Amino acid sequence: QKEVEQNSGPLSVPEGAIASLNCTYSDRGSQSFFWYRQYSGKSPELIMFIYSNGDKEDGRFTAQLNKASQYVSLLIRDSQPSDSATYLCAVRTSYDKVIFGPGTSLSVIP
Amino acid sequence: EAGVAQSPRYKIIEKRQSVAFWCNPISGHATLYWYQQILGQGPKLLIQFQNNGVVDDSQLPKDRFSAERLKGVDSTLKIQPAKLEDSAVYLCASSLANAGYQETQYFGPGTRLLVL
């Protein structure tokens, strides 16, 4: 089992819809969870960080964490074409190492 | 606040040649990371420094890759000799040390390497 897995893409949603990106992790003791956005040809940019169970909202973005299920998700409300990018999930494990998932490519169709 | 700086931005070399990449982290960030990102994959950690000491280099191919951070600020990653499979983007990131689980990494623009 891979340490961090993400839903395989590409994911396509119409403009204005909710995009849902999922991530699962294998280390039950993982401490904190990050979502990065990476535009084609660019470096990853941090958009959300969560470490407590539940939801964390920042503008159109909501991160959801369920440690019991070892699952973290990112919801993007009112998706815009500018949200088209690859979204990387990263997990800080119990042994203090940050592991990145393979990423999910999101395409928002105007 | 200036971000993480990297150079060069692009490099094309032939296999068996050597290449070096430079990174200057955000001021005050004691932790520095080098990642390799192959097209279509997530970043893979090569080496992590805290100040000028190595924290993790378990995935660094030490027969050909080396890295140093002599004064605890900027860092150099070298590949010698390069192989075709080293074609990738090399990302440098930095973070504040001792932030525990809240420690977040900030990435530089990356160096895109093509080995022919």
Coordinates of C-alpha atoms in Angstrom, one line a residue:
Chain A
Q1 CA 0.0 0.0 0.0
K2 CA 1.3 3.4 -0.9
E3 CA 1.7 5.8 1.9
V4 CA -0.4 8.6 0.4
E5 CA -2.9 8.0 -2.3
Q6 CA -5.2 10.4 -4.2
N7 CA -8.2 9.8 -6.4
S8 CA -7.0 9.2 -10.0
G9 CA -7.7 11.9 -12.4
P10 CA -8.1 13.8 -14.5
L11 CA -11.2 15.2 -12.8
S12 CA -13.4 17.5 -14.8
V13 CA -16.1 19.7 -13.4
P14 CA -18.2 22.5 -14.9
E15 CA -17.6 26.1 -13.9
G16 CA -19.5 27.0 -10.7
A17 CA -19.7 23.3 -9.5
I18 CA -18.1 21.8 -6.4
A19 CA -14.8 19.9 -7.0
S20 CA -14.1 17.2 -4.5
L21 CA -10.5 15.9 -4.2
N22 CA -9.7 12.9 -2.0
C23 CA -6.6 11.6 -0.2
T24 CA -6.0 8.6 2.0
Y25 CA -2.9 7.8 4.0
S26 CA -1.5 4.7 5.6
D27 CA 0.2 5.9 8.8
R28 CA -2.5 6.1 11.4
G29 CA -0.4 8.4 13.6
S30 CA 0.0 11.1 11.0
Q31 CA 0.0 14.5 12.4
S32 CA -0.9 17.1 9.8
F33 CA -2.1 17.4 6.3
F34 CA -1.5 19.8 3.5
W35 CA -3.0 20.6 0.2
Y36 CA -0.8 22.2 -2.5
R37 CA -1.9 23.5 -5.9
Q38 CA 0.5 23.1 -8.8
Y39 CA -0.1 24.8 -12.1
S40 CA 1.5 23.2 -15.1
G41 CA 5.2 24.1 -15.2
K42 CA 5.1 25.8 -11.8
S43 CA 6.1 24.8 -8.3
P44 CA 3.6 23.7 -5.6
E45 CA 1.8 26.4 -3.7
L46 CA 0.3 25.8 -0.3
I47 CA -3.4 26.4 -0.2
M48 CA -4.7 24.6 3.0
F49 CA -3.3 23.0 6.1
I50 CA -5.3 21.0 8.6
Y51 CA -4.4 19.0 11.7
S52 CA -7.7 18.6 13.7
N53 CA -10.6 16.4 12.8
G54 CA -13.4 18.2 11.1
D55 CA -13.6 20.9 8.6
K56 CA -11.4 24.0 7.9
E57 CA -12.7 26.6 5.6
D58 CA -10.7 29.3 3.7
G59 CA -12.7 31.2 1.1
R60 CA -13.9 28.8 -1.5
F61 CA -11.7 26.0 -0.1
T62 CA -12.7 23.5 2.6
A63 CA -10.4 20.9 3.9
Q64 CA -12.0 17.9 5.7
L65 CA -10.1 15.5 7.9
N66 CA -11.2 12.2 9.4
K67 CA -8.3 10.6 11.2
A68 CA -10.3 7.5 12.1
S69 CA -10.9 6.8 8.4
Q70 CA -7.4 8.1 7.5
Y71 CA -9.0 10.3 5.0
V72 CA -8.6 14.0 4.0
S73 CA -10.4 15.8 1.3
L74 CA -10.4 19.2 -0.3
L75 CA -13.6 20.8 -1.6
I76 CA -13.5 23.7 -4.0
R77 CA -16.8 25.6 -4.2
D78 CA -17.9 27.7 -7.2
S79 CA -15.0 26.2 -9.2
Q80 CA -13.4 28.6 -11.7
P81 CA -11.3 27.9 -14.8
S82 CA -8.3 29.4 -12.8
D83 CA -8.6 26.4 -10.4
S84 CA -7.5 24.1 -13.2
A85 CA -4.3 22.6 -11.8
T86 CA -2.9 19.5 -10.1
Y87 CA -3.7 19.2 -6.4
L88 CA -1.1 17.5 -4.2
C89 CA -2.0 16.0 -0.9
A90 CA 0.9 15.9 1.6
V91 CA 1.0 14.2 5.0
R92 CA 3.3 14.7 7.9
T93 CA 3.7 11.2 9.3
S94 CA 4.2 10.0 12.9
Y95 CA 7.9 9.7 12.2
D96 CA 8.0 13.4 11.2
K97 CA 8.4 12.9 7.5
V98 CA 6.3 14.7 4.8
I99 CA 5.1 12.4 2.1
F100 CA 3.4 13.7 -1.0
G101 CA 0.7 11.9 -3.0
P102 CA 0.8 11.6 -6.8
G103 CA -1.6 14.5 -7.3
T104 CA -5.0 14.8 -8.9
S105 CA -5.4 16.9 -12.1
L106 CA -8.5 19.1 -12.0
S107 CA -9.9 20.7 -15.1
V108 CA -12.7 23.3 -14.7
I109 CA -14.7 23.6 -17.9
P110 CA -16.1 27.0 -18.7
Chain B
E1 CA 9.4 38.7 2.2
A2 CA 11.5 37.1 -0.5
G3 CA 10.6 33.5 -1.4
V4 CA 12.9 30.5 -2.0
A5 CA 15.3 31.2 -4.9
Q6 CA 16.7 28.6 -7.2
S7 CA 19.0 28.6 -10.2
P8 CA 19.3 27.8 -12.9
R9 CA 15.7 27.5 -14.0
Y10 CA 16.5 25.1 -16.9
K11 CA 19.4 22.9 -17.7
I12 CA 20.0 20.5 -20.6
I13 CA 23.0 18.1 -20.4
E14 CA 24.1 14.9 -21.9
K15 CA 24.2 11.7 -20.0
R16 CA 27.3 11.1 -17.9
Q17 CA 27.9 14.9 -17.6
S18 CA 27.6 16.6 -14.2
V19 CA 25.3 19.3 -13.1
A20 CA 24.7 21.5 -10.0
F21 CA 21.7 23.3 -8.7
W22 CA 21.6 26.1 -6.2
C23 CA 19.0 27.1 -3.6
N24 CA 18.6 30.0 -1.2
P25 CA 15.8 29.5 1.3
I26 CA 13.5 32.0 2.9
S27 CA 15.3 34.1 5.4
G28 CA 15.2 32.5 8.9
H29 CA 14.1 29.1 7.6
A30 CA 16.5 26.6 9.2
T31 CA 15.1 23.5 7.4
L32 CA 15.8 23.0 3.7
Y33 CA 14.6 20.2 1.4
W34 CA 15.5 19.0 -2.0
Y35 CA 12.8 17.2 -4.0
Q36 CA 12.8 15.4 -7.3
Q37 CA 9.5 15.6 -9.3
I38 CA 9.2 13.4 -12.3
L39 CA 6.4 14.4 -14.8
G40 CA 3.0 13.2 -13.6
Q41 CA 4.2 12.3 -10.1
G42 CA 4.3 13.9 -6.7
P43 CA 7.6 15.4 -5.3
K44 CA 10.0 12.8 -3.8
L45 CA 12.2 13.9 -1.0
L46 CA 15.9 13.5 -1.8
I47 CA 17.5 15.2 1.2
Q48 CA 16.5 17.3 4.2
F49 CA 18.8 19.6 6.1
Q50 CA 18.3 21.4 9.4
N51 CA 20.8 24.2 9.5
N52 CA 23.9 22.5 8.1
G53 CA 23.1 19.0 9.3
V54 CA 21.5 16.2 7.3
V55 CA 18.1 15.0 8.8
D56 CA 17.1 12.6 6.1
D57 CA 18.9 11.4 3.0
S58 CA 17.4 7.9 2.8
Q59 CA 16.1 8.4 -0.8
L60 CA 19.2 10.2 -2.2
P61 CA 21.1 8.0 -4.7
K62 CA 24.4 8.6 -3.1
D63 CA 26.4 7.0 -5.8
R64 CA 25.6 9.9 -8.1
F65 CA 23.9 12.6 -6.1
S66 CA 25.4 14.8 -3.4
A67 CA 24.2 17.9 -1.5
E68 CA 25.7 20.3 0.9
R69 CA 24.6 23.3 3.0
L70 CA 27.9 24.4 4.5
K71 CA 26.9 27.6 6.3
G72 CA 23.3 26.6 7.1
V73 CA 21.8 29.0 4.6
D74 CA 22.0 28.2 0.8
S75 CA 22.5 24.8 -0.6
T76 CA 23.8 23.0 -3.6
L77 CA 22.6 19.7 -5.1
K78 CA 25.0 17.9 -7.6
I79 CA 24.5 15.0 -9.9
Q80 CA 27.6 13.3 -11.3
P81 CA 27.3 11.5 -13.6
A82 CA 23.8 12.1 -14.8
K83 CA 21.5 9.4 -16.3
L84 CA 18.6 9.7 -18.6
E85 CA 16.2 8.9 -15.7
D86 CA 17.4 12.0 -13.8
S87 CA 15.3 14.1 -16.1
A88 CA 12.9 15.8 -13.8
V89 CA 12.2 19.1 -11.9
Y90 CA 14.3 19.6 -8.9
L91 CA 12.5 21.5 -6.3
C92 CA 13.9 23.2 -3.2
A93 CA 11.7 24.0 -0.3
S94 CA 12.2 25.6 3.1
S95 CA 10.4 25.7 6.4
L96 CA 10.8 27.1 9.9
A97 CA 12.3 24.5 12.2
N98 CA 10.8 23.4 15.5
A99 CA 7.3 24.3 14.4
G100 CA 6.2 20.7 15.1
Y101 CA 3.2 19.4 13.2
Q102 CA 2.4 22.9 12.0
E103 CA 5.7 23.2 10.1
T104 CA 4.8 24.0 6.5
Q105 CA 7.1 24.0 3.4
Y106 CA 7.4 26.7 0.9
F107 CA 8.7 25.9 -2.6
G108 CA 11.1 27.6 -4.9
P109 CA 10.4 27.8 -8.7
G110 CA 12.4 24.6 -9.4
T111 CA 15.0 23.7 -11.9
R112 CA 13.9 21.7 -14.9
L113 CA 16.6 19.2 -15.9
L114 CA 16.7 17.4 -19.2
V115 CA 19.3 14.7 -19.7
L116 CA 19.9 13.6 -23.3

